[in-house]
């Protein structure tokens, strides 16, 4: 009989202990991360698409729409009461109204001119940036400078520190903002005739009560009469002074004046039909400002993106100013394409007869509008390059092909004096009834009446009411954004990676913001991130936005996929304080029986369930003897 060697008999025990030690060491280094990838159509549909699509044959990727769309919000300036309406053009209802000056009646600083949009502050021109924020200019029919106001489309500035954004809303859900508490008051508390409010904390002396109103600034000289406003390719604003024939460029961030005054008098050697009195403007994709003037003059200012405080004149900015005379009074202005697909400027002709088209390649005007015999004020171009306008003295809308032939003509739904004619996100058409204080909606395919809807007193807007020109001509842009729930508060986010195809001159920009409460995301600013480059932000919820921008040749970038990655977290460090102790074990115990989300540091054995087994795994990993929370002195 053979005898067993004791040393050999004990070897398996030693190997088991060694294997256990190695396993525990590896487990102590183990970490988890949360990952979310968007690449299939169904995954992209978990977010919100604006002016982008994944339509066949280009499925499972994002690209800009060929038929342009825009924000489902109309920003309507109510000239007779000094307010701005935020109108939901998808659900046909007013959802907020903001004061652009002190009011209502009885508030210090209020100017009484109800029913008269040609007195007092009298807001009119609006502009909408690529984030959906609105800007409105109080024209000011008095010896004071015009005032420009910025209003955020979401979020706000918690100036009173109460943890919520105090803002206008439809409290009784009747689709109109006109009841007590639905619009916040504004008072000139110091009596200086200026809307005062510091733009950073502390907000001592702030007279703006609605916390979605970001700022209000004076622009230009006394009695300048701000009758023109548009957004440039760099995102900043141009404000035109009717009475003095000047433009000022102001910051979209805080309203400070970047450049100006810039005269509408043409520079030497340029086409010169005379200096203009700015009435409306838009900027094309090359950065050229086109300005309508009641006199019939069309103003041209090139290279608007080059104007800075240092480059305050056309010569220094590498710019020229020119002017051209259409021979009829201009009013509204729109940018689009002619019958050959080339860029064109369209002008409402309040003098009557037809609307007019200007060819920037030949500097030639042509009267268009088959069968037209009316004076037009508002004019727009829809996502399919069709032109829409109508008689401003009676209402009604006509849609035209780029060659001026009629697509359809719709009679008015409310006989009244009108202003804007506006294509919306679905291709339907809105007309602003000034004297009826309502909006009229027409079906985009055939002009069928879709109803009239109440807004504020004497709505006067006929400029870029919903950003359709900015999003599709000035800065051809589409966005996709999505919110992802990591399942754990304080999730540390690390990188965003994506695959794209970007033609020269086009762009894909990715931004993120995070919060532990989903409702607080809108209060956080978006922060740009670089592809697969580490950044630092913590929160349970992460919102990612991909912004696609076409080049001047209208070539769209393509986003194939996008992946969110959290920072790998050490298992068992539940409170993320860098150690493992009784606090962590207690947090695991209190959560027993709960399902674990991917990356949950409480799920130490990675079985998807938080249980006592996870405590057993974490106990040997404690960073101090007896899992103490602090080091005890000897």
XYZ file of C-alpha atoms in Angstrom:
634
model
C 0.000 0.000 0.000
C 1.311 3.362 -0.912
C 1.541 6.111 1.683
C 0.231 9.642 0.895
C 2.728 12.472 0.958
C 1.451 15.062 3.487
C 2.927 17.921 1.507
C 1.124 16.826 -1.603
C -2.099 16.402 0.320
C -1.987 20.019 1.557
C -1.203 21.556 -1.879
C -4.804 21.921 -3.044
C -5.611 23.910 0.098
C -2.734 26.315 -0.590
C -3.854 26.720 -4.210
C -7.426 27.414 -3.150
C -6.280 30.074 -0.723
C -4.074 31.648 -3.379
C -6.893 31.623 -5.914
C -9.237 33.207 -3.373
C -6.716 35.935 -2.575
C -6.209 36.688 -6.250
C -9.971 36.793 -6.813
C -10.487 39.179 -3.910
C -7.670 41.402 -5.137
C -9.165 41.524 -8.611
C -12.608 42.142 -7.183
C -11.303 45.032 -5.121
C -10.098 46.649 -8.350
C -13.292 45.870 -10.216
C -15.248 48.857 -11.460
C -18.478 49.417 -13.332
C -19.501 51.996 -15.905
C -22.778 53.036 -17.498
C -22.881 53.064 -21.297
C -25.680 54.084 -23.651
C -25.427 53.955 -27.447
C -27.793 55.526 -29.973
C -27.465 54.256 -33.541
C -30.695 52.611 -34.736
C -33.804 54.519 -35.788
C -35.662 53.372 -32.679
C -32.819 54.568 -30.461
C -32.656 57.994 -32.111
C -36.430 58.190 -31.645
C -35.887 58.054 -27.891
C -34.821 61.686 -28.284
C -36.284 64.753 -30.010
C -35.507 65.515 -33.656
C -35.635 69.098 -34.930
C -34.917 69.650 -38.625
C -33.064 66.313 -38.771
C -34.282 62.866 -39.826
C -33.349 59.193 -40.243
C -35.628 58.644 -43.217
C -35.047 55.834 -45.695
C -32.921 55.230 -47.665
C -30.659 56.906 -45.100
C -31.949 55.025 -42.072
C -30.109 54.452 -38.775
C -28.292 57.773 -39.091
C -29.152 61.425 -38.692
C -28.960 64.095 -41.387
C -30.565 67.487 -41.995
C -34.020 67.626 -43.540
C -34.273 68.373 -47.249
C -37.675 69.970 -46.575
C -36.814 72.409 -43.845
C -38.601 72.571 -40.515
C -38.343 74.836 -37.481
C -39.329 75.267 -33.829
C -43.029 74.651 -32.993
C -43.218 78.054 -31.289
C -44.331 81.439 -32.628
C -43.041 84.512 -30.766
C -45.600 87.268 -31.337
C -44.915 90.860 -30.265
C -48.080 92.536 -28.981
C -47.475 96.159 -29.936
C -50.536 97.555 -28.191
C -49.695 96.254 -24.731
C -45.877 95.832 -24.615
C -45.767 92.042 -24.271
C -44.424 89.043 -26.177
C -46.575 85.949 -26.691
C -45.107 82.445 -26.752
C -47.531 80.455 -28.907
C -47.528 76.674 -29.397
C -48.092 76.275 -33.149
C -48.524 72.492 -32.894
C -51.321 72.615 -30.296
C -52.733 76.017 -31.274
C -52.523 77.738 -27.915
C -50.710 80.528 -26.118
C -48.472 79.058 -23.430
C -46.795 82.165 -21.990
C -46.711 85.954 -22.252
C -43.830 88.171 -21.146
C -43.609 91.882 -20.461
C -41.204 93.829 -22.628
C -41.786 96.991 -20.588
C -43.230 98.002 -17.223
C -46.813 96.941 -16.675
C -49.677 96.407 -16.346
C -51.466 99.718 -15.753
C -50.763 100.891 -12.219
C -47.187 99.652 -12.155
C -44.533 102.391 -11.879
C -43.092 103.160 -15.324
C -46.094 101.845 -17.267
C -46.829 103.677 -20.523
C -50.528 103.705 -21.319
C -51.183 103.128 -25.035
C -53.478 100.083 -25.129
C -54.780 99.573 -28.656
C -52.142 101.816 -30.226
C -49.008 99.995 -31.469
C -47.514 103.288 -32.671
C -46.901 104.806 -29.237
C -44.720 104.014 -26.259
C -42.387 100.998 -26.258
C -44.513 99.150 -28.874
C -42.579 95.878 -29.429
C -42.555 94.549 -32.993
C -39.532 92.828 -34.531
C -38.500 89.421 -33.211
C -35.651 87.018 -33.873
C -35.096 83.417 -32.763
C -31.673 81.822 -32.304
C -30.688 78.217 -33.075
C -31.443 77.248 -29.465
C -35.003 78.560 -29.710
C -34.481 81.634 -27.524
C -36.338 84.781 -28.575
C -35.302 88.417 -28.907
C -37.772 91.272 -29.276
C -37.185 94.963 -29.936
C -39.274 97.701 -28.355
C -39.343 100.295 -31.134
C -39.966 103.214 -28.702
C -41.982 106.059 -30.153
C -40.433 108.607 -27.784
C -37.122 110.324 -27.242
C -35.451 107.261 -25.688
C -33.316 104.470 -27.157
C -34.968 101.269 -28.402
C -34.857 98.348 -25.945
C -34.019 94.753 -26.891
C -35.186 91.932 -24.597
C -33.989 88.304 -24.558
C -36.393 85.577 -23.418
C -35.279 81.993 -22.824
C -37.375 79.217 -24.310
C -36.634 76.885 -21.365
C -35.051 77.036 -17.953
C -34.392 80.450 -16.497
C -32.447 82.425 -13.895
C -33.490 81.742 -10.289
C -32.877 85.309 -9.162
C -34.852 85.056 -5.916
C -33.250 81.755 -4.921
C -36.507 79.941 -4.215
C -35.468 76.847 -6.151
C -37.999 77.281 -8.977
C -38.251 79.401 -12.103
C -40.997 81.978 -11.610
C -42.443 82.541 -15.060
C -45.577 83.055 -17.088
C -47.792 80.023 -17.698
C -51.341 79.085 -18.628
C -52.605 78.386 -15.120
C -56.159 77.498 -16.140
C -55.121 75.739 -19.380
C -57.528 77.726 -21.548
C -54.945 78.429 -24.247
C -54.791 82.175 -23.582
C -52.580 84.120 -21.162
C -54.749 86.859 -19.728
C -55.821 85.854 -16.219
C -54.418 86.938 -12.867
C -51.005 85.451 -12.171
C -50.485 84.153 -15.722
C -48.202 87.043 -16.683
C -45.783 88.512 -14.163
C -45.740 92.232 -13.413
C -42.786 94.518 -14.013
C -42.316 97.797 -12.147
C -39.806 100.642 -12.430
C -38.977 100.440 -8.736
C -36.258 103.105 -8.831
C -38.094 105.421 -11.230
C -35.206 105.861 -13.674
C -37.106 104.776 -16.812
C -34.777 101.839 -17.470
C -35.375 98.105 -16.997
C -32.673 97.409 -14.412
C -31.414 93.909 -13.585
C -27.862 92.689 -12.937
C -26.997 89.763 -15.197
C -25.147 87.881 -12.467
C -25.691 87.282 -8.754
C -26.419 89.045 -6.512
C -29.459 90.308 -8.391
C -29.997 93.279 -6.086
C -32.474 95.765 -7.503
C -33.590 93.533 -10.363
C -36.872 94.796 -11.800
C -37.492 91.693 -13.939
C -39.833 89.308 -12.131
C -40.227 86.690 -14.868
C -37.132 84.530 -14.578
C -37.162 83.473 -18.227
C -36.444 87.056 -19.250
C -32.649 86.957 -19.423
C -31.935 90.644 -19.984
C -33.176 93.949 -21.370
C -30.762 96.497 -22.862
C -30.922 99.883 -24.526
C -29.475 100.016 -28.032
C -28.459 103.028 -30.105
C -29.312 106.711 -29.695
C -32.347 108.466 -28.266
C -35.258 108.368 -30.698
C -33.451 105.862 -32.922
C -36.725 103.929 -33.424
C -35.708 100.275 -33.595
C -37.559 98.956 -36.622
C -35.236 96.208 -37.793
C -33.653 93.182 -36.104
C -32.063 89.934 -37.299
C -29.474 87.308 -36.316
C -26.129 86.866 -38.055
C -24.107 83.777 -38.909
C -22.146 84.231 -35.671
C -25.361 84.190 -33.637
C -25.278 87.853 -32.670
C -27.990 90.415 -33.387
C -28.254 93.342 -35.751
C -30.629 96.122 -34.712
C -31.577 98.822 -37.205
C -32.463 102.418 -36.293
C -35.127 103.795 -38.629
C -34.776 107.467 -37.720
C -30.994 107.677 -38.080
C -30.229 105.089 -40.798
C -27.888 103.004 -38.659
C -27.333 99.430 -37.530
C -25.824 98.205 -34.256
C -24.462 94.711 -33.662
C -25.173 93.456 -30.143
C -24.235 90.316 -28.240
C -26.819 87.544 -28.027
C -25.171 86.499 -24.742
C -25.625 89.680 -22.702
C -26.807 92.395 -25.100
C -23.703 94.569 -24.997
C -22.944 96.526 -28.160
C -20.288 94.761 -30.227
C -20.129 97.249 -33.098
C -21.890 100.329 -34.362
C -23.194 102.654 -35.424
C -22.843 101.316 -38.971
C -24.376 103.655 -41.516
C -26.658 102.417 -44.277
C -25.030 104.979 -46.600
C -23.198 102.931 -49.284
C -19.431 102.864 -49.330
C -17.582 104.490 -52.221
C -17.709 102.571 -55.470
C -20.702 100.427 -54.446
C -24.217 100.509 -55.941
C -25.839 103.525 -54.353
C -29.567 104.079 -54.353
C -29.271 106.148 -51.183
C -29.059 105.477 -47.485
C -31.839 103.388 -46.043
C -34.127 103.737 -43.057
C -34.040 100.180 -41.620
C -37.443 98.504 -41.491
C -36.583 94.803 -41.458
C -33.540 92.619 -42.041
C -32.261 89.068 -42.485
C -28.742 87.667 -42.856
C -27.927 85.038 -45.470
C -25.521 82.104 -45.116
C -22.604 84.188 -46.381
C -23.041 86.691 -43.545
C -24.573 89.365 -45.776
C -27.312 91.476 -44.196
C -30.241 92.386 -46.425
C -32.381 95.239 -45.142
C -35.836 96.293 -46.286
C -36.698 100.001 -46.206
C -40.105 101.642 -46.639
C -38.624 103.924 -49.285
C -38.122 100.966 -51.599
C -34.396 100.690 -50.956
C -32.788 97.325 -50.262
C -29.666 97.658 -48.076
C -26.718 95.261 -48.352
C -23.981 94.925 -45.688
C -21.444 92.142 -46.290
C -19.263 90.169 -43.853
C -21.363 90.968 -40.790
C -19.464 88.300 -38.854
C -16.290 90.413 -39.071
C -17.648 93.407 -37.164
C -16.151 93.774 -33.698
C -15.356 96.692 -31.433
C -11.988 96.878 -33.177
C -13.501 96.453 -36.659
C -16.305 98.968 -36.309
C -16.419 100.247 -39.888
C -17.015 98.500 -43.217
C -13.405 99.042 -44.254
C -11.934 97.486 -41.100
C -14.414 94.601 -41.215
C -13.580 93.864 -44.852
C -17.176 94.745 -45.621
C -19.080 96.885 -48.081
C -22.407 98.662 -47.853
C -24.538 98.968 -50.969
C -28.160 99.828 -51.797
C -30.648 99.095 -54.567
C -34.047 100.643 -55.353
C -37.031 98.425 -56.140
C -39.199 101.393 -57.090
C -41.969 100.375 -54.652
C -42.336 100.511 -50.887
C -40.781 97.494 -49.141
C -42.135 96.026 -45.907
C -41.544 92.393 -44.963
C -38.462 90.498 -46.111
C -37.738 86.808 -46.662
C -34.835 84.742 -47.982
C -35.292 81.795 -50.330
C -34.583 80.553 -53.859
C -35.692 81.634 -57.305
C -37.119 79.369 -59.990
C -33.597 78.209 -60.920
C -32.696 77.282 -57.356
C -30.429 80.291 -56.809
C -30.493 82.467 -53.662
C -33.040 85.263 -53.779
C -34.470 87.979 -51.536
C -38.251 88.454 -51.426
C -39.930 91.695 -50.373
C -43.478 92.448 -49.370
C -44.673 95.426 -51.395
C -46.934 97.541 -49.247
C -47.308 99.940 -52.175
C -49.431 97.287 -53.890
C -49.462 95.219 -57.061
C -47.102 92.328 -56.392
C -44.324 91.087 -54.188
C -40.779 91.562 -55.465
C -37.743 89.346 -55.910
C -34.134 90.539 -55.881
C -31.368 88.521 -57.538
C -28.099 89.134 -55.634
C -26.052 87.794 -58.546
C -27.380 90.367 -61.036
C -28.574 93.079 -58.615
C -31.901 93.020 -60.454
C -35.490 93.237 -59.157
C -38.475 91.490 -60.682
C -42.150 91.794 -59.792
C -43.726 88.398 -59.116
C -47.092 87.100 -58.026
C -49.272 85.873 -60.844
C -52.687 87.505 -60.586
C -51.670 89.588 -57.557
C -53.236 92.963 -57.073
C -52.826 93.719 -53.408
C -50.515 95.474 -50.995
C -48.518 92.960 -48.952
C -46.794 93.470 -45.608
C -45.677 90.110 -44.243
C -43.931 87.577 -46.486
C -42.304 84.213 -45.824
C -40.667 81.218 -47.480
C -41.624 77.712 -46.357
C -39.455 74.609 -46.117
C -40.125 73.721 -49.765
C -39.093 77.173 -51.035
C -42.672 78.292 -51.680
C -43.419 81.983 -51.062
C -46.397 82.992 -48.894
C -47.862 86.471 -48.556
C -51.231 88.163 -48.622
C -53.188 91.459 -48.610
C -52.379 93.292 -45.422
C -55.517 95.466 -45.450
C -57.995 92.582 -45.406
C -56.166 89.323 -44.662
C -55.992 86.099 -46.616
C -52.963 84.171 -47.854
C -51.628 83.176 -51.269
C -48.903 80.579 -51.767
C -46.631 80.880 -54.801
C -44.107 78.697 -56.539
C -40.612 80.203 -56.877
C -41.511 81.368 -60.395
C -44.448 83.374 -59.048
C -47.264 81.090 -60.198
C -50.018 80.441 -57.683
C -50.175 77.196 -55.675
C -53.339 78.198 -53.815
C -55.134 81.296 -52.590
C -57.143 81.332 -49.358
C -59.656 83.985 -48.294
C -59.255 85.593 -44.900
C -60.772 84.066 -41.803
C -61.032 87.463 -40.137
C -61.313 90.679 -42.090
C -58.640 92.835 -40.496
C -55.348 94.603 -41.034
C -52.559 92.017 -40.904
C -48.797 91.773 -40.541
C -46.787 88.532 -40.529
C -47.337 85.565 -42.866
C -45.449 82.676 -41.288
C -44.747 79.054 -42.336
C -44.588 76.731 -39.313
C -42.862 73.451 -38.471
C -45.526 71.404 -40.314
C -45.714 73.607 -43.379
C -48.963 75.255 -42.281
C -49.280 79.032 -42.620
C -50.090 81.621 -39.950
C -51.194 85.191 -40.529
C -51.035 87.860 -37.814
C -54.235 89.874 -37.509
C -53.145 93.196 -36.022
C -56.532 94.804 -35.574
C -58.212 91.509 -34.678
C -55.600 90.642 -32.012
C -55.603 87.059 -33.271
C -53.629 84.581 -35.358
C -55.187 82.901 -38.398
C -54.022 79.411 -39.383
C -54.226 77.881 -42.886
C -53.409 74.349 -43.989
C -50.173 74.382 -45.920
C -51.213 71.936 -48.626
C -54.346 73.721 -49.855
C -54.994 76.831 -47.722
C -57.986 75.370 -45.901
C -58.898 77.442 -42.818
C -57.710 75.893 -39.542
C -59.044 78.478 -37.110
C -58.240 81.770 -35.402
C -56.561 82.070 -32.030
C -56.316 84.862 -29.486
C -53.021 86.514 -28.538
C -52.230 89.935 -27.059
C -53.355 93.411 -28.037
C -52.466 94.515 -31.579
C -49.910 91.824 -32.508
C -47.408 93.377 -34.892
C -44.792 90.738 -35.659
C -43.811 89.977 -39.244
C -40.115 89.140 -38.891
C -38.501 85.732 -38.178
C -41.176 84.654 -35.704
C -40.100 81.027 -35.232
C -36.504 80.933 -36.466
C -37.278 79.335 -39.830
C -34.927 81.684 -41.706
C -32.153 81.410 -39.133
C -32.336 77.597 -38.987
C -32.541 77.079 -42.736
C -30.702 79.954 -44.414
C -28.546 81.968 -42.010
C -27.283 79.039 -39.940
C -28.651 75.817 -41.544
C -29.034 73.767 -38.380
C -30.817 70.744 -36.992
C -30.635 69.220 -33.539
C -31.232 65.898 -31.877
C -31.336 65.661 -28.103
C -32.027 62.823 -25.710
C -32.180 62.314 -21.951
C -30.689 59.165 -20.403
C -31.278 57.939 -16.845
C -28.230 56.226 -15.341
C -30.321 55.017 -12.422
C -27.971 56.356 -9.753
C -27.591 59.829 -8.267
C -24.179 61.385 -8.630
C -23.185 59.270 -11.638
C -19.822 60.607 -12.841
C -19.842 61.051 -16.614
C -16.614 60.706 -18.539
C -16.808 60.737 -22.337
C -19.102 61.006 -25.327
C -18.013 59.274 -28.490
C -19.583 59.382 -31.912
C -18.998 58.532 -35.555
C -19.869 61.065 -38.217
C -19.221 62.234 -41.746
C -18.684 65.972 -42.071
C -18.267 67.718 -45.446
C -15.882 70.660 -45.573
C -17.518 73.693 -44.036
C -20.221 71.671 -42.290
C -20.157 70.662 -38.643
C -21.329 68.342 -35.883
C -21.283 69.772 -32.370
C -22.156 67.727 -29.279
C -23.187 69.274 -25.959
C -24.233 67.808 -22.619
C -25.776 68.842 -19.333
C -26.455 66.744 -16.225
C -28.583 66.843 -13.087
C -29.739 64.444 -10.375
C -33.355 65.531 -10.974
C -34.607 65.366 -14.542
C -36.665 68.527 -14.148
C -33.507 70.473 -13.293
C -31.759 69.733 -16.582
C -33.279 72.812 -18.213
C -31.707 74.967 -15.513
C -28.211 73.827 -16.472
C -26.253 75.260 -19.388
C -25.217 72.943 -22.180
C -21.461 72.345 -22.242
C -19.704 71.390 -25.508
C -17.659 68.181 -25.434
C -15.024 66.816 -27.773
C -15.180 63.381 -29.351
C -14.000 60.672 -26.922
C -12.339 63.279 -24.709
C -12.755 63.151 -20.939
C -14.946 65.717 -19.210
C -16.185 65.969 -15.648
C -19.869 66.172 -14.687
C -21.993 64.263 -12.199
C -25.707 63.542 -12.118
C -28.207 60.760 -12.510
C -29.630 62.226 -15.733
C -27.588 63.322 -18.720
C -29.032 65.223 -21.660
C -27.036 65.132 -24.865
C -27.604 67.377 -27.858
C -26.100 66.868 -31.284
C -26.223 69.961 -33.488
C -25.753 69.404 -37.218
C -24.860 72.372 -39.438
C -24.722 72.333 -43.243
C -22.096 74.127 -45.315
C -22.825 76.896 -47.817
C -23.286 74.271 -50.523
C -26.161 72.873 -48.430
C -24.339 69.602 -47.815
C -25.444 67.961 -44.592
C -23.188 66.213 -42.098
C -24.218 62.702 -41.022
C -24.250 61.357 -37.472
C -24.011 57.558 -37.530
C -24.017 56.863 -33.794
C -23.383 58.391 -30.384
C -22.327 56.719 -27.123
C -22.485 58.080 -23.570
C -19.988 56.687 -21.062
C -19.798 57.214 -17.340
C -16.546 57.048 -15.423
C -15.887 53.533 -14.150
C -16.892 53.412 -10.492
C -15.315 51.219 -7.852
C -17.761 48.555 -6.683
C -18.987 49.020 -3.092
C -18.083 52.739 -2.831
C -21.758 53.680 -2.794
C -21.378 57.238 -1.476
C -18.496 57.927 -3.897
C -16.212 59.316 -1.181
C -13.178 57.281 -2.236
C -13.326 54.657 0.513
C -15.453 51.670 1.560
C -16.798 51.653 5.098
C -19.874 51.034 7.269
C -21.743 53.847 5.516
C -21.454 52.012 2.207
C -22.467 48.662 3.773
C -25.486 50.320 5.358
C -26.564 51.863 2.061
C -26.363 48.442 0.422
C -28.391 46.832 3.222
C -31.099 49.480 3.048
C -31.534 48.815 -0.669
C -31.812 45.041 -0.432
C -34.360 43.593 -2.792
C -34.055 46.429 -5.298
C -33.110 45.850 -8.908
C -29.711 47.260 -9.819
C -29.059 49.492 -12.808
C -25.890 48.930 -14.842
C -22.963 50.510 -13.017
C -24.647 50.469 -9.609
C -21.812 50.231 -7.017
C -24.214 48.443 -4.610
C -24.444 45.419 -6.920
C -21.067 44.027 -5.914
C -21.622 40.514 -7.300
C -23.036 41.909 -10.549
C -26.179 39.757 -10.486
C -28.576 42.666 -11.113
C -30.100 42.523 -7.631
C -29.068 44.295 -4.412
C -28.982 41.735 -1.608
C -27.077 40.619 1.537
C -24.741 38.755 -0.818
C -23.440 42.133 -1.969
C -22.641 43.094 1.641
C -20.616 39.883 1.990
C -18.624 40.766 -1.109
C -17.973 44.335 0.059
C -17.065 43.612 3.696
C -13.572 42.244 2.894
C -12.983 45.314 0.702
C -13.343 47.818 3.539
C -10.479 50.290 3.479
C -10.068 50.362 7.300
C -10.158 47.701 10.033
C -13.688 46.767 11.059
C -15.014 48.907 8.195
C -14.525 52.017 10.341
C -15.574 55.334 8.847
C -12.443 57.140 10.132
C -8.948 56.165 11.176
C -8.756 55.767 14.976
C -5.631 57.120 16.659
C -3.695 54.538 18.742
